[in-house]
PDB file of C-alpha atoms and ligand atoms in Angstrom:
ATOM      1  CA  MET Q   1     -35.963  -8.095   6.725  1.00  0.00           C
ATOM      2  CA  ALA Q   2     -37.005  -4.822   5.089  1.00  0.00           C
ATOM      3  CA  GLY Q   3     -34.176  -2.323   4.531  1.00  0.00           C
ATOM      4  CA  MET Q   4     -31.390  -4.861   5.114  1.00  0.00           C
ATOM      5  CA  SER Q   5     -28.315  -4.238   2.970  1.00  0.00           C
ATOM      6  CA  PRO Q   6     -26.813  -7.359   1.400  1.00  0.00           C
ATOM      7  CA  ALA Q   7     -23.347  -8.372   2.618  1.00  0.00           C
ATOM      8  CA  LEU Q   8     -20.566  -6.570   0.795  1.00  0.00           C
ATOM      9  CA  ARG Q   9     -17.086  -7.887   0.081  1.00  0.00           C
ATOM     10  CA  ALA Q  10     -14.177  -5.643  -0.904  1.00  0.00           C
ATOM     11  CA  HIS Q  11     -10.559  -6.291  -1.824  1.00  0.00           C
ATOM     12  CA  ALA Q  12      -7.865  -4.230  -0.107  1.00  0.00           C
ATOM     13  CA  ARG Q  13      -4.873  -4.555  -2.395  1.00  0.00           C
ATOM     14  CA  ALA Q  14      -1.188  -4.414  -1.544  1.00  0.00           C
ATOM     15  CA  LYS Q  15       1.067  -1.842  -3.226  1.00  0.00           C
ATOM     16  CA  VAL Q  16       4.658  -1.486  -4.227  1.00  0.00           C
ATOM     17  CA  ASN Q  17       6.473   1.793  -4.790  1.00  0.00           C
ATOM     18  CA  LEU Q  18       8.038   1.434  -8.240  1.00  0.00           C
ATOM     19  CA  SER Q  19      10.040   4.517  -7.264  1.00  0.00           C
ATOM     20  CA  LEU Q  20      10.121   6.618  -4.084  1.00  0.00           C
ATOM     21  CA  GLU Q  21      12.093   9.796  -3.413  1.00  0.00           C
ATOM     22  CA  VAL Q  22      12.075  11.882  -0.265  1.00  0.00           C
ATOM     23  CA  VAL Q  23      12.418  15.494  -1.406  1.00  0.00           C
ATOM     24  CA  GLY Q  24      12.300  17.397   1.891  1.00  0.00           C
ATOM     25  CA  ARG Q  25      10.829  17.799   5.329  1.00  0.00           C
ATOM     26  CA  ARG Q  26       7.712  19.818   6.056  1.00  0.00           C
ATOM     27  CA  ASP Q  27       6.817  22.131   8.920  1.00  0.00           C
ATOM     28  CA  ASP Q  28       4.392  19.502  10.258  1.00  0.00           C
ATOM     29  CA  GLY Q  29       7.234  16.961  10.652  1.00  0.00           C
ATOM     30  CA  TYR Q  30       6.167  14.760   7.731  1.00  0.00           C
ATOM     31  CA  HIS Q  31       8.287  14.445   4.603  1.00  0.00           C
ATOM     32  CA  ASP Q  32       7.429  15.493   1.068  1.00  0.00           C
ATOM     33  CA  LEU Q  33       7.614  12.550  -1.299  1.00  0.00           C
ATOM     34  CA  VAL Q  34       7.537  11.854  -5.025  1.00  0.00           C
ATOM     35  CA  SER Q  35       6.562   8.252  -5.697  1.00  0.00           C
ATOM     36  CA  VAL Q  36       5.085   6.008  -8.364  1.00  0.00           C
ATOM     37  CA  MET Q  37       2.839   3.461  -6.669  1.00  0.00           C
ATOM     38  CA  GLN Q  38       1.283   0.322  -8.114  1.00  0.00           C
ATOM     39  CA  THR Q  39      -1.529  -1.864  -6.732  1.00  0.00           C
ATOM     40  CA  LEU Q  40      -1.108  -5.641  -6.868  1.00  0.00           C
ATOM     41  CA  SER Q  41      -3.262  -8.744  -7.142  1.00  0.00           C
ATOM     42  CA  LEU Q  42      -2.286  -9.638  -3.535  1.00  0.00           C
ATOM     43  CA  ALA Q  43      -5.151  -8.441  -1.310  1.00  0.00           C
ATOM     44  CA  ASP Q  44      -6.839  -8.604   2.070  1.00  0.00           C
ATOM     45  CA  THR Q  45     -10.613  -9.144   2.000  1.00  0.00           C
ATOM     46  CA  LEU Q  46     -13.059  -7.034   3.981  1.00  0.00           C
ATOM     47  CA  THR Q  47     -16.575  -8.404   4.446  1.00  0.00           C
ATOM     48  CA  ILE Q  48     -19.309  -6.111   5.738  1.00  0.00           C
ATOM     49  CA  GLU Q  49     -22.681  -7.242   7.058  1.00  0.00           C
ATOM     50  CA  GLU Q  50     -25.692  -5.599   8.628  1.00  0.00           C
ATOM     51  CA  ALA Q  51     -25.485  -5.234  12.434  1.00  0.00           C
ATOM     52  CA  ALA Q  52     -26.849  -2.816  15.021  1.00  0.00           C
ATOM     53  CA  GLU Q  53     -23.442  -1.944  16.497  1.00  0.00           C
ATOM     54  CA  LEU Q  54     -20.027  -1.453  14.940  1.00  0.00           C
ATOM     55  CA  THR Q  55     -18.085  -4.706  15.381  1.00  0.00           C
ATOM     56  CA  PHE Q  56     -14.750  -5.835  13.942  1.00  0.00           C
ATOM     57  CA  TYR Q  57     -12.987  -9.186  13.642  1.00  0.00           C
ATOM     58  CA  CYS Q  58      -9.620  -9.883  12.037  1.00  0.00           C
ATOM     59  CA  SER Q  59      -8.023 -13.183  11.002  1.00  0.00           C
ATOM     60  CA  ASP Q  60      -4.733 -11.953  12.509  1.00  0.00           C
ATOM     61  CA  SER Q  61      -5.234 -11.772  16.282  1.00  0.00           C
ATOM     62  CA  GLU Q  62      -2.531  -9.102  16.664  1.00  0.00           C
ATOM     63  CA  LEU Q  63      -4.530  -6.778  14.413  1.00  0.00           C
ATOM     64  CA  ASP Q  64      -7.896  -7.683  15.949  1.00  0.00           C
ATOM     65  CA  THR Q  65      -8.132  -4.511  18.033  1.00  0.00           C
ATOM     66  CA  SER Q  66     -10.555  -1.606  18.339  1.00  0.00           C
ATOM     67  CA  ASP Q  67      -7.876   0.849  17.164  1.00  0.00           C
ATOM     68  CA  ASN Q  68      -7.361  -1.010  13.860  1.00  0.00           C
ATOM     69  CA  LEU Q  69      -7.422   1.498  10.977  1.00  0.00           C
ATOM     70  CA  VAL Q  70     -10.540  -0.254   9.627  1.00  0.00           C
ATOM     71  CA  VAL Q  71     -12.441   0.615  12.810  1.00  0.00           C
ATOM     72  CA  ARG Q  72     -11.066   4.163  12.806  1.00  0.00           C
ATOM     73  CA  ALA Q  73     -12.135   4.570   9.168  1.00  0.00           C
ATOM     74  CA  ALA Q  74     -15.660   3.347   9.986  1.00  0.00           C
ATOM     75  CA  ARG Q  75     -15.988   5.724  12.942  1.00  0.00           C
ATOM     76  CA  LEU Q  76     -14.668   8.663  10.914  1.00  0.00           C
ATOM     77  CA  LEU Q  77     -17.059   8.067   7.999  1.00  0.00           C
ATOM     78  CA  ARG Q  78     -19.951   7.563  10.390  1.00  0.00           C
ATOM     79  CA  SER Q  79     -19.379  10.880  12.150  1.00  0.00           C
ATOM     80  CA  ARG Q  80     -18.542  12.919   9.000  1.00  0.00           C
ATOM     81  CA  CYS Q  81     -21.612  11.691   7.135  1.00  0.00           C
ATOM     82  CA  ASN Q  82     -23.978  11.550  10.125  1.00  0.00           C
ATOM     83  CA  VAL Q  83     -24.591   7.833   9.755  1.00  0.00           C
ATOM     84  CA  SER Q  84     -26.351   6.201  12.720  1.00  0.00           C
ATOM     85  CA  ARG Q  85     -26.211   2.595  11.498  1.00  0.00           C
ATOM     86  CA  GLY Q  86     -23.742  -0.078  12.584  1.00  0.00           C
ATOM     87  CA  CYS Q  87     -22.210  -3.006  10.732  1.00  0.00           C
ATOM     88  CA  SER Q  88     -20.087  -6.044  11.379  1.00  0.00           C
ATOM     89  CA  MET Q  89     -16.729  -6.100   9.595  1.00  0.00           C
ATOM     90  CA  TYR Q  90     -14.482  -9.111   9.054  1.00  0.00           C
ATOM     91  CA  LEU Q  91     -10.957  -8.603   7.731  1.00  0.00           C
ATOM     92  CA  GLN Q  92      -9.149 -11.581   6.233  1.00  0.00           C
ATOM     93  CA  LYS Q  93      -5.448 -10.679   6.101  1.00  0.00           C
ATOM     94  CA  GLU Q  94      -3.100 -11.837   3.345  1.00  0.00           C
ATOM     95  CA  ILE Q  95      -0.760  -8.819   3.315  1.00  0.00           C
ATOM     96  CA  PRO Q  96       1.855  -8.912   6.098  1.00  0.00           C
ATOM     97  CA  ALA Q  97       1.765  -5.988   8.577  1.00  0.00           C
ATOM     98  CA  SER Q  98       4.528  -3.354   8.823  1.00  0.00           C
ATOM     99  CA  ALA Q  99       6.012  -4.733   5.621  1.00  0.00           C
ATOM    100  CA  GLY Q 100       6.011  -1.669   3.331  1.00  0.00           C
ATOM    101  CA  LEU Q 101       3.183  -3.145   1.246  1.00  0.00           C
ATOM    102  CA  GLY Q 102       0.539  -0.695   2.479  1.00  0.00           C
ATOM    103  CA  GLY Q 103      -1.701  -3.340   4.034  1.00  0.00           C
ATOM    104  CA  GLY Q 104      -3.135  -1.278   6.900  1.00  0.00           C
ATOM    105  CA  SER Q 105      -3.590   1.790   4.673  1.00  0.00           C
ATOM    106  CA  SER Q 106      -5.310  -0.270   1.999  1.00  0.00           C
ATOM    107  CA  ASP Q 107      -7.636  -1.836   4.578  1.00  0.00           C
ATOM    108  CA  ALA Q 108      -8.596   1.672   5.761  1.00  0.00           C
ATOM    109  CA  ALA Q 109      -9.308   2.884   2.204  1.00  0.00           C
ATOM    110  CA  ALA Q 110     -11.339  -0.244   1.444  1.00  0.00           C
ATOM    111  CA  ALA Q 111     -13.387   0.342   4.615  1.00  0.00           C
ATOM    112  CA  LEU Q 112     -14.090   3.978   3.658  1.00  0.00           C
ATOM    113  CA  ALA Q 113     -15.110   3.075   0.102  1.00  0.00           C
ATOM    114  CA  ALA Q 114     -17.140  -0.020   0.970  1.00  0.00           C
ATOM    115  CA  LEU Q 115     -18.966   1.556   3.924  1.00  0.00           C
ATOM    116  CA  ASN Q 116     -19.772   4.653   1.864  1.00  0.00           C
ATOM    117  CA  THR Q 117     -21.661   2.272  -0.444  1.00  0.00           C
ATOM    118  CA  PHE Q 118     -23.026  -0.016   2.290  1.00  0.00           C
ATOM    119  CA  TRP Q 119     -24.433   2.854   4.374  1.00  0.00           C
ATOM    120  CA  ASN Q 120     -25.283   4.964   1.328  1.00  0.00           C
ATOM    121  CA  ALA Q 121     -23.371   7.702   3.163  1.00  0.00           C
ATOM    122  CA  GLY Q 122     -23.034  10.008   0.148  1.00  0.00           C
ATOM    123  CA  ALA Q 123     -19.331  10.960   0.510  1.00  0.00           C
ATOM    124  CA  THR Q 124     -17.683  12.112  -2.744  1.00  0.00           C
ATOM    125  CA  CYS Q 125     -14.191  11.136  -3.910  1.00  0.00           C
ATOM    126  CA  SER Q 126     -12.847  14.377  -2.458  1.00  0.00           C
ATOM    127  CA  ASP Q 127     -14.652  13.829   0.899  1.00  0.00           C
ATOM    128  CA  LEU Q 128     -13.195  10.317   1.052  1.00  0.00           C
ATOM    129  CA  CYS Q 129      -9.709  11.650   0.217  1.00  0.00           C
ATOM    130  CA  ALA Q 130      -9.894  14.143   3.092  1.00  0.00           C
ATOM    131  CA  MET Q 131     -10.847  11.355   5.503  1.00  0.00           C
ATOM    132  CA  ALA Q 132      -8.178   9.069   4.013  1.00  0.00           C
ATOM    133  CA  GLU Q 133      -5.482  11.682   4.594  1.00  0.00           C
ATOM    134  CA  GLU Q 134      -6.443  11.915   8.264  1.00  0.00           C
ATOM    135  CA  LEU Q 135      -6.068   8.149   8.629  1.00  0.00           C
ATOM    136  CA  GLY Q 136      -2.573   7.942   7.106  1.00  0.00           C
ATOM    137  CA  SER Q 137      -0.301   9.264   4.369  1.00  0.00           C
ATOM    138  CA  ASP Q 138      -0.670   6.227   2.068  1.00  0.00           C
ATOM    139  CA  VAL Q 139      -4.457   5.890   2.420  1.00  0.00           C
ATOM    140  CA  PRO Q 140      -5.555   8.348  -0.348  1.00  0.00           C
ATOM    141  CA  PHE Q 141      -3.608   6.411  -3.017  1.00  0.00           C
ATOM    142  CA  PHE Q 142      -5.734   3.313  -2.377  1.00  0.00           C
ATOM    143  CA  LEU Q 143      -8.906   5.219  -3.377  1.00  0.00           C
ATOM    144  CA  TYR Q 144      -7.332   5.510  -6.859  1.00  0.00           C
ATOM    145  CA  GLY Q 145      -5.186   2.380  -7.168  1.00  0.00           C
ATOM    146  CA  GLY Q 146      -3.591   1.214 -10.411  1.00  0.00           C
ATOM    147  CA  THR Q 147      -0.385   3.013 -11.314  1.00  0.00           C
ATOM    148  CA  SER Q 148      -0.330   6.480  -9.762  1.00  0.00           C
ATOM    149  CA  LEU Q 149       2.071   9.356  -9.200  1.00  0.00           C
ATOM    150  CA  VAL Q 150       1.889  10.303  -5.519  1.00  0.00           C
ATOM    151  CA  ARG Q 151       3.249  13.578  -4.121  1.00  0.00           C
ATOM    152  CA  GLY Q 152       3.158  15.759  -1.022  1.00  0.00           C
ATOM    153  CA  ARG Q 153       2.770  13.748   2.151  1.00  0.00           C
ATOM    154  CA  GLY Q 154       0.927  11.179   0.002  1.00  0.00           C
ATOM    155  CA  GLU Q 155      -2.317  13.084  -0.550  1.00  0.00           C
ATOM    156  CA  LYS Q 156      -1.672  14.363  -4.096  1.00  0.00           C
ATOM    157  CA  VAL Q 157      -2.518  11.416  -6.317  1.00  0.00           C
ATOM    158  CA  THR Q 158      -2.520  11.400 -10.133  1.00  0.00           C
ATOM    159  CA  ARG Q 159      -3.597   8.244 -11.896  1.00  0.00           C
ATOM    160  CA  LEU Q 160      -1.217   7.287 -14.741  1.00  0.00           C
ATOM    161  CA  ARG Q 161      -1.924   5.216 -17.804  1.00  0.00           C
ATOM    162  CA  ASP Q 162      -1.717   1.488 -17.085  1.00  0.00           C
ATOM    163  CA  PRO Q 163       1.709   0.151 -18.007  1.00  0.00           C
ATOM    164  CA  ARG Q 164       2.145  -3.325 -19.455  1.00  0.00           C
ATOM    165  CA  PRO Q 165       1.204  -6.024 -16.921  1.00  0.00           C
ATOM    166  CA  ALA Q 166       4.117  -7.065 -14.745  1.00  0.00           C
ATOM    167  CA  TRP Q 167       4.811  -9.683 -12.099  1.00  0.00           C
ATOM    168  CA  TYR Q 168       6.500  -8.872  -8.838  1.00  0.00           C
ATOM    169  CA  VAL Q 169       8.358 -11.175  -6.484  1.00  0.00           C
ATOM    170  CA  LEU Q 170       7.831 -10.026  -2.884  1.00  0.00           C
ATOM    171  CA  ALA Q 171      10.258 -11.227  -0.207  1.00  0.00           C
ATOM    172  CA  ASN Q 172       9.685 -10.254   3.411  1.00  0.00           C
ATOM    173  CA  PRO Q 173      12.494 -10.971   5.899  1.00  0.00           C
ATOM    174  CA  GLY Q 174       9.934 -11.106   8.723  1.00  0.00           C
ATOM    175  CA  VAL Q 175      11.405  -8.373  10.929  1.00  0.00           C
ATOM    176  CA  PRO Q 176       8.890  -5.499  10.809  1.00  0.00           C
ATOM    177  CA  ALA Q 177      10.056  -1.939  10.099  1.00  0.00           C
ATOM    178  CA  ARG Q 178       8.177   0.982  11.686  1.00  0.00           C
ATOM    179  CA  THR Q 179       7.697   3.705   9.081  1.00  0.00           C
ATOM    180  CA  ALA Q 180       8.361   6.465  11.620  1.00  0.00           C
ATOM    181  CA  ASP Q 181      11.706   4.870  12.600  1.00  0.00           C
ATOM    182  CA  VAL Q 182      12.838   4.609   8.970  1.00  0.00           C
ATOM    183  CA  PHE Q 183      11.997   8.263   8.327  1.00  0.00           C
ATOM    184  CA  SER Q 184      13.746   9.431  11.476  1.00  0.00           C
ATOM    185  CA  ALA Q 185      16.914   7.488  10.571  1.00  0.00           C
ATOM    186  CA  LEU Q 186      16.994   9.368   7.231  1.00  0.00           C
ATOM    187  CA  SER Q 187      19.448  12.230   6.938  1.00  0.00           C
ATOM    188  CA  PRO Q 188      18.739  15.375   4.840  1.00  0.00           C
ATOM    189  CA  ASP Q 189      21.735  14.678   2.597  1.00  0.00           C
ATOM    190  CA  GLU Q 190      19.849  11.562   1.462  1.00  0.00           C
ATOM    191  CA  TRP Q 191      16.982  13.647   0.068  1.00  0.00           C
ATOM    192  CA  THR Q 192      16.839  13.834  -3.739  1.00  0.00           C
ATOM    193  CA  SER Q 193      15.104  16.080  -6.293  1.00  0.00           C
ATOM    194  CA  GLY Q 194      12.308  13.705  -7.343  1.00  0.00           C
ATOM    195  CA  GLU Q 195      13.362  13.999 -10.982  1.00  0.00           C
ATOM    196  CA  ALA Q 196      14.146  10.307 -11.482  1.00  0.00           C
ATOM    197  CA  THR Q 197      10.654   9.382 -10.268  1.00  0.00           C
ATOM    198  CA  LEU Q 198       8.933  12.105 -12.321  1.00  0.00           C
ATOM    199  CA  ALA Q 199      10.825  10.874 -15.394  1.00  0.00           C
ATOM    200  CA  MET Q 200       9.548   7.374 -14.713  1.00  0.00           C
ATOM    201  CA  ALA Q 201       5.969   8.690 -14.382  1.00  0.00           C
ATOM    202  CA  MET Q 202       6.360  10.527 -17.717  1.00  0.00           C
ATOM    203  CA  SER Q 203       7.632   7.430 -19.456  1.00  0.00           C
ATOM    204  CA  ILE Q 204       4.720   5.352 -18.114  1.00  0.00           C
ATOM    205  CA  SER Q 205       2.244   8.015 -19.295  1.00  0.00           C
ATOM    206  CA  GLY Q 206       4.050   8.342 -22.615  1.00  0.00           C
ATOM    207  CA  ASP Q 207       4.318   4.797 -23.869  1.00  0.00           C
ATOM    208  CA  GLY Q 208       2.622   2.714 -21.165  1.00  0.00           C
ATOM    209  CA  ARG Q 209       5.549   0.332 -21.304  1.00  0.00           C
ATOM    210  CA  SER Q 210       7.628   0.821 -18.214  1.00  0.00           C
ATOM    211  CA  THR Q 211       7.843  -2.065 -15.818  1.00  0.00           C
ATOM    212  CA  LEU Q 212      11.232  -0.895 -14.611  1.00  0.00           C
ATOM    213  CA  LEU Q 213      12.051  -0.304 -11.004  1.00  0.00           C
ATOM    214  CA  GLY Q 214      13.227   3.175 -10.044  1.00  0.00           C
ATOM    215  CA  VAL Q 215      14.929   4.278  -6.848  1.00  0.00           C
ATOM    216  CA  ASN Q 216      13.926   4.155  -3.185  1.00  0.00           C
ATOM    217  CA  GLY Q 217      15.381   6.963  -1.069  1.00  0.00           C
ATOM    218  CA  LEU Q 218      14.447   5.166   2.155  1.00  0.00           C
ATOM    219  CA  GLU Q 219      16.740   2.188   1.509  1.00  0.00           C
ATOM    220  CA  PRO Q 220      19.890   3.650   3.167  1.00  0.00           C
ATOM    221  CA  SER Q 221      18.061   4.511   6.400  1.00  0.00           C
ATOM    222  CA  LEU Q 222      16.155   1.198   6.456  1.00  0.00           C
ATOM    223  CA  PHE Q 223      19.382  -0.775   5.960  1.00  0.00           C
ATOM    224  CA  ARG Q 224      21.066   1.097   8.834  1.00  0.00           C
ATOM    225  CA  ILE Q 225      18.373   0.051  11.304  1.00  0.00           C
ATOM    226  CA  ASN Q 226      17.284  -3.314   9.865  1.00  0.00           C
ATOM    227  CA  ARG Q 227      20.115  -5.698   9.002  1.00  0.00           C
ATOM    228  CA  GLU Q 228      17.708  -8.434   7.873  1.00  0.00           C
ATOM    229  CA  ALA Q 229      16.266  -6.087   5.240  1.00  0.00           C
ATOM    230  CA  LYS Q 230      19.740  -5.462   3.807  1.00  0.00           C
ATOM    231  CA  GLU Q 231      20.518  -9.198   3.721  1.00  0.00           C
ATOM    232  CA  CYS Q 232      17.191  -9.884   2.022  1.00  0.00           C
ATOM    233  CA  PHE Q 233      17.863  -7.089  -0.477  1.00  0.00           C
ATOM    234  CA  ASP Q 234      21.300  -8.488  -1.346  1.00  0.00           C
ATOM    235  CA  LEU Q 235      19.871 -11.988  -1.785  1.00  0.00           C
ATOM    236  CA  VAL Q 236      16.974 -10.887  -4.032  1.00  0.00           C
ATOM    237  CA  SER Q 237      19.325  -8.656  -6.066  1.00  0.00           C
ATOM    238  CA  SER Q 238      21.710 -11.541  -6.643  1.00  0.00           C
ATOM    239  CA  LEU Q 239      18.874 -13.723  -7.983  1.00  0.00           C
ATOM    240  CA  ALA Q 240      17.233 -10.969 -10.067  1.00  0.00           C
ATOM    241  CA  SER Q 241      20.169  -9.699 -12.150  1.00  0.00           C
ATOM    242  CA  GLY Q 242      20.883  -6.922  -9.675  1.00  0.00           C
ATOM    243  CA  ARG Q 243      17.408  -5.418  -9.984  1.00  0.00           C
ATOM    244  CA  ALA Q 244      15.564  -5.180  -6.689  1.00  0.00           C
ATOM    245  CA  ILE Q 245      13.941  -2.399  -4.676  1.00  0.00           C
ATOM    246  CA  VAL Q 246      12.523  -2.088  -1.170  1.00  0.00           C
ATOM    247  CA  ALA Q 247       8.731  -1.557  -0.976  1.00  0.00           C
ATOM    248  CA  GLY Q 248       8.011   1.770   0.749  1.00  0.00           C
ATOM    249  CA  SER Q 249       9.669   1.907   4.161  1.00  0.00           C
ATOM    250  CA  GLY Q 250      10.261  -1.854   3.964  1.00  0.00           C
ATOM    251  CA  PRO Q 251      11.391  -4.361   4.835  1.00  0.00           C
ATOM    252  CA  THR Q 252       9.772  -6.274   1.917  1.00  0.00           C
ATOM    253  CA  VAL Q 253      12.071  -6.480  -1.110  1.00  0.00           C
ATOM    254  CA  VAL Q 254      10.606  -6.469  -4.625  1.00  0.00           C
ATOM    255  CA  ALA Q 255      11.926  -7.808  -7.923  1.00  0.00           C
ATOM    256  CA  GLY Q 256      10.000  -7.118 -11.138  1.00  0.00           C
ATOM    257  CA  SER Q 257       9.526  -9.301 -14.185  1.00  0.00           C
ATOM    258  CA  ASP Q 258       7.710  -9.160 -17.522  1.00  0.00           C
ATOM    259  CA  THR Q 259       6.831 -12.834 -17.319  1.00  0.00           C
ATOM    260  CA  GLU Q 260       5.142 -14.898 -14.660  1.00  0.00           C
ATOM    261  CA  GLU Q 261       7.568 -17.774 -15.320  1.00  0.00           C
ATOM    262  CA  SER Q 262      10.703 -15.814 -14.444  1.00  0.00           C
ATOM    263  CA  ALA Q 263       9.028 -14.307 -11.364  1.00  0.00           C
ATOM    264  CA  MET Q 264       8.037 -17.811 -10.209  1.00  0.00           C
ATOM    265  CA  GLU Q 265      11.583 -19.028 -10.781  1.00  0.00           C
ATOM    266  CA  ILE Q 266      13.056 -16.275  -8.562  1.00  0.00           C
ATOM    267  CA  ALA Q 267      10.379 -17.020  -5.922  1.00  0.00           C
ATOM    268  CA  ARG Q 268      11.272 -20.714  -6.039  1.00  0.00           C
ATOM    269  CA  LEU Q 269      14.942 -19.919  -5.403  1.00  0.00           C
ATOM    270  CA  LEU Q 270      13.978 -17.698  -2.435  1.00  0.00           C
ATOM    271  CA  THR Q 271      11.654 -20.236  -0.808  1.00  0.00           C
ATOM    272  CA  GLY Q 272      13.160 -21.551   2.421  1.00  0.00           C
ATOM    273  CA  ARG Q 273      15.721 -18.725   2.504  1.00  0.00           C
ATOM    274  CA  VAL Q 274      13.254 -15.899   3.292  1.00  0.00           C
ATOM    275  CA  PRO Q 275      10.269 -16.416   5.663  1.00  0.00           C
ATOM    276  CA  TRP Q 276       7.569 -15.003   3.351  1.00  0.00           C
ATOM    277  CA  VAL Q 277       7.712 -15.047  -0.468  1.00  0.00           C
ATOM    278  CA  ARG Q 278       4.886 -14.352  -2.934  1.00  0.00           C
ATOM    279  CA  VAL Q 279       4.460 -13.574  -6.627  1.00  0.00           C
ATOM    280  CA  ALA Q 280       1.842 -10.898  -7.370  1.00  0.00           C
ATOM    281  CA  ARG Q 281       0.644  -9.369 -10.609  1.00  0.00           C
ATOM    282  CA  SER Q 282       0.155  -5.650 -11.198  1.00  0.00           C
ATOM    283  CA  HIS Q 283      -3.533  -4.783 -10.838  1.00  0.00           C
ATOM    284  CA  SER Q 284      -5.507  -1.980 -12.477  1.00  0.00           C
ATOM    285  CA  PRO Q 285      -8.974  -1.294 -11.086  1.00  0.00           C
ATOM    286  CA  ALA Q 286     -11.927  -1.744 -13.431  1.00  0.00           C
ATOM    287  CA  PRO Q 287     -14.050   1.399 -13.997  1.00  0.00           C
ATOM    288  CA  GLY Q 288     -16.131   2.020 -10.871  1.00  0.00           C
ATOM    289  CA  GLU Q 289     -14.165  -0.499  -8.773  1.00  0.00           C
ATOM    290  CA  LEU Q 290     -12.676   2.286  -6.640  1.00  0.00           C
ATOM    291  CA  PRO Q 291     -14.265   5.645  -5.722  1.00  0.00           C
ATOM    292  CA  CYS Q 292     -11.590   7.828  -7.381  1.00  0.00           C
ATOM    293  CA  ALA Q 293     -10.321   5.490 -10.122  1.00  0.00           C
TER     294      ALA Q 293
HETATM  295  O1  LIG Z   1       0.983   8.935   7.822  1.00  0.00           O
HETATM  296  P1  LIG Z   1       1.440   7.724   8.562  1.00  0.00           P
HETATM  297  O2  LIG Z   1       0.811   7.611   9.912  1.00  0.00           O
HETATM  298  O3  LIG Z   1       1.324   6.471   7.770  1.00  0.00           O
HETATM  299  O4  LIG Z   1       2.999   7.935   8.781  1.00  0.00           O
HETATM  300  C1  LIG Z   1       3.735   7.204   9.730  1.00  0.00           C
HETATM  301  C2  LIG Z   1       5.007   7.961  10.052  1.00  0.00           C
HETATM  302  O5  LIG Z   1       5.870   7.992   8.910  1.00  0.00           O
HETATM  303  C3  LIG Z   1       4.792   9.421  10.395  1.00  0.00           C
HETATM  304  O6  LIG Z   1       4.586   9.583  11.755  1.00  0.00           O
HETATM  305  C4  LIG Z   1       6.087  10.072   9.954  1.00  0.00           C
HETATM  306  O7  LIG Z   1       7.061   9.891  10.936  1.00  0.00           O
HETATM  307  C5  LIG Z   1       6.506   9.235   8.770  1.00  0.00           C
HETATM  308  N1  LIG Z   1       6.114   9.845   7.481  1.00  0.00           N
HETATM  309  C6  LIG Z   1       6.768  10.977   7.013  1.00  0.00           C
HETATM  310  N2  LIG Z   1       6.407  11.524   5.814  1.00  0.00           N
HETATM  311  C7  LIG Z   1       5.440  10.959   5.056  1.00  0.00           C
HETATM  312  C8  LIG Z   1       4.786   9.789   5.496  1.00  0.00           C
HETATM  313  C9  LIG Z   1       5.149   9.257   6.715  1.00  0.00           C
HETATM  314  O8  LIG Z   1       7.652  11.515   7.688  1.00  0.00           O
HETATM  315  N3  LIG Z   1       5.121  11.517   3.874  1.00  0.00           N
END
């Protein structure tokens, strides 16, 4: 048919926070953060096809709803860019929900970027960032991807040089953590200056070598409200020479490794003891793969 756009398939990658500090609370109730974020090979897949109306299907029935962030992203882009076309969207989930891995936020960013292309909507990187920020604090980062320094509520993103490739063991205890609950359990005396995370960002920019894990200022509050996350953290730490960190607001626990073999070995030891275990590689977007990369 004339004017039909070919189907488009986009990856929505998971992230880990290699370091995350909460530095204060803002007048709007959100918190100011300093974080180094890293996209991973683990990804959901969003497939977009021509259709008269806006329709959405998801492989996970619990997420197959009309208020899914993917649908909200599509509606937002459509109204901001005066698009009158529809599309059918299918989201194949691989990233667990409410896990700290940014799945929902990444899906939303992938929808914005892919539909901007599919509909030829003409939004610039900065237009897309403004829409991303409205959809959620972590969404702007996913328009950049790779290794990025993220500040403010999450909207100030600076792409860093790619560090050496690394492998990450991801262990999810299977008891979801609501981000809002983790932030509200945090006490102001647990805020930090952000310096440890900025130092990590500098060292990544400087020599491109760092695969180290930094700090996560949300761990104390998460562990107070989610016992399973603390148990999972202790288990992963014990298998990974004491080096583990919670991803974002959790409850997924991350261990890093320079080699795939040692990551696989830790994952093997965790299998059967934690409900969901994966090994993922760090991922840097190719030029043009993401709208702001
Ligand atoms: O922005 P998003 O909807 O993902 O945030 C979910 C919740 O996490 C917010 O309602 C807020 O309670 C908390 N949050 C925060 N500061 C941030 C990001 C999230 O307090 N920078």
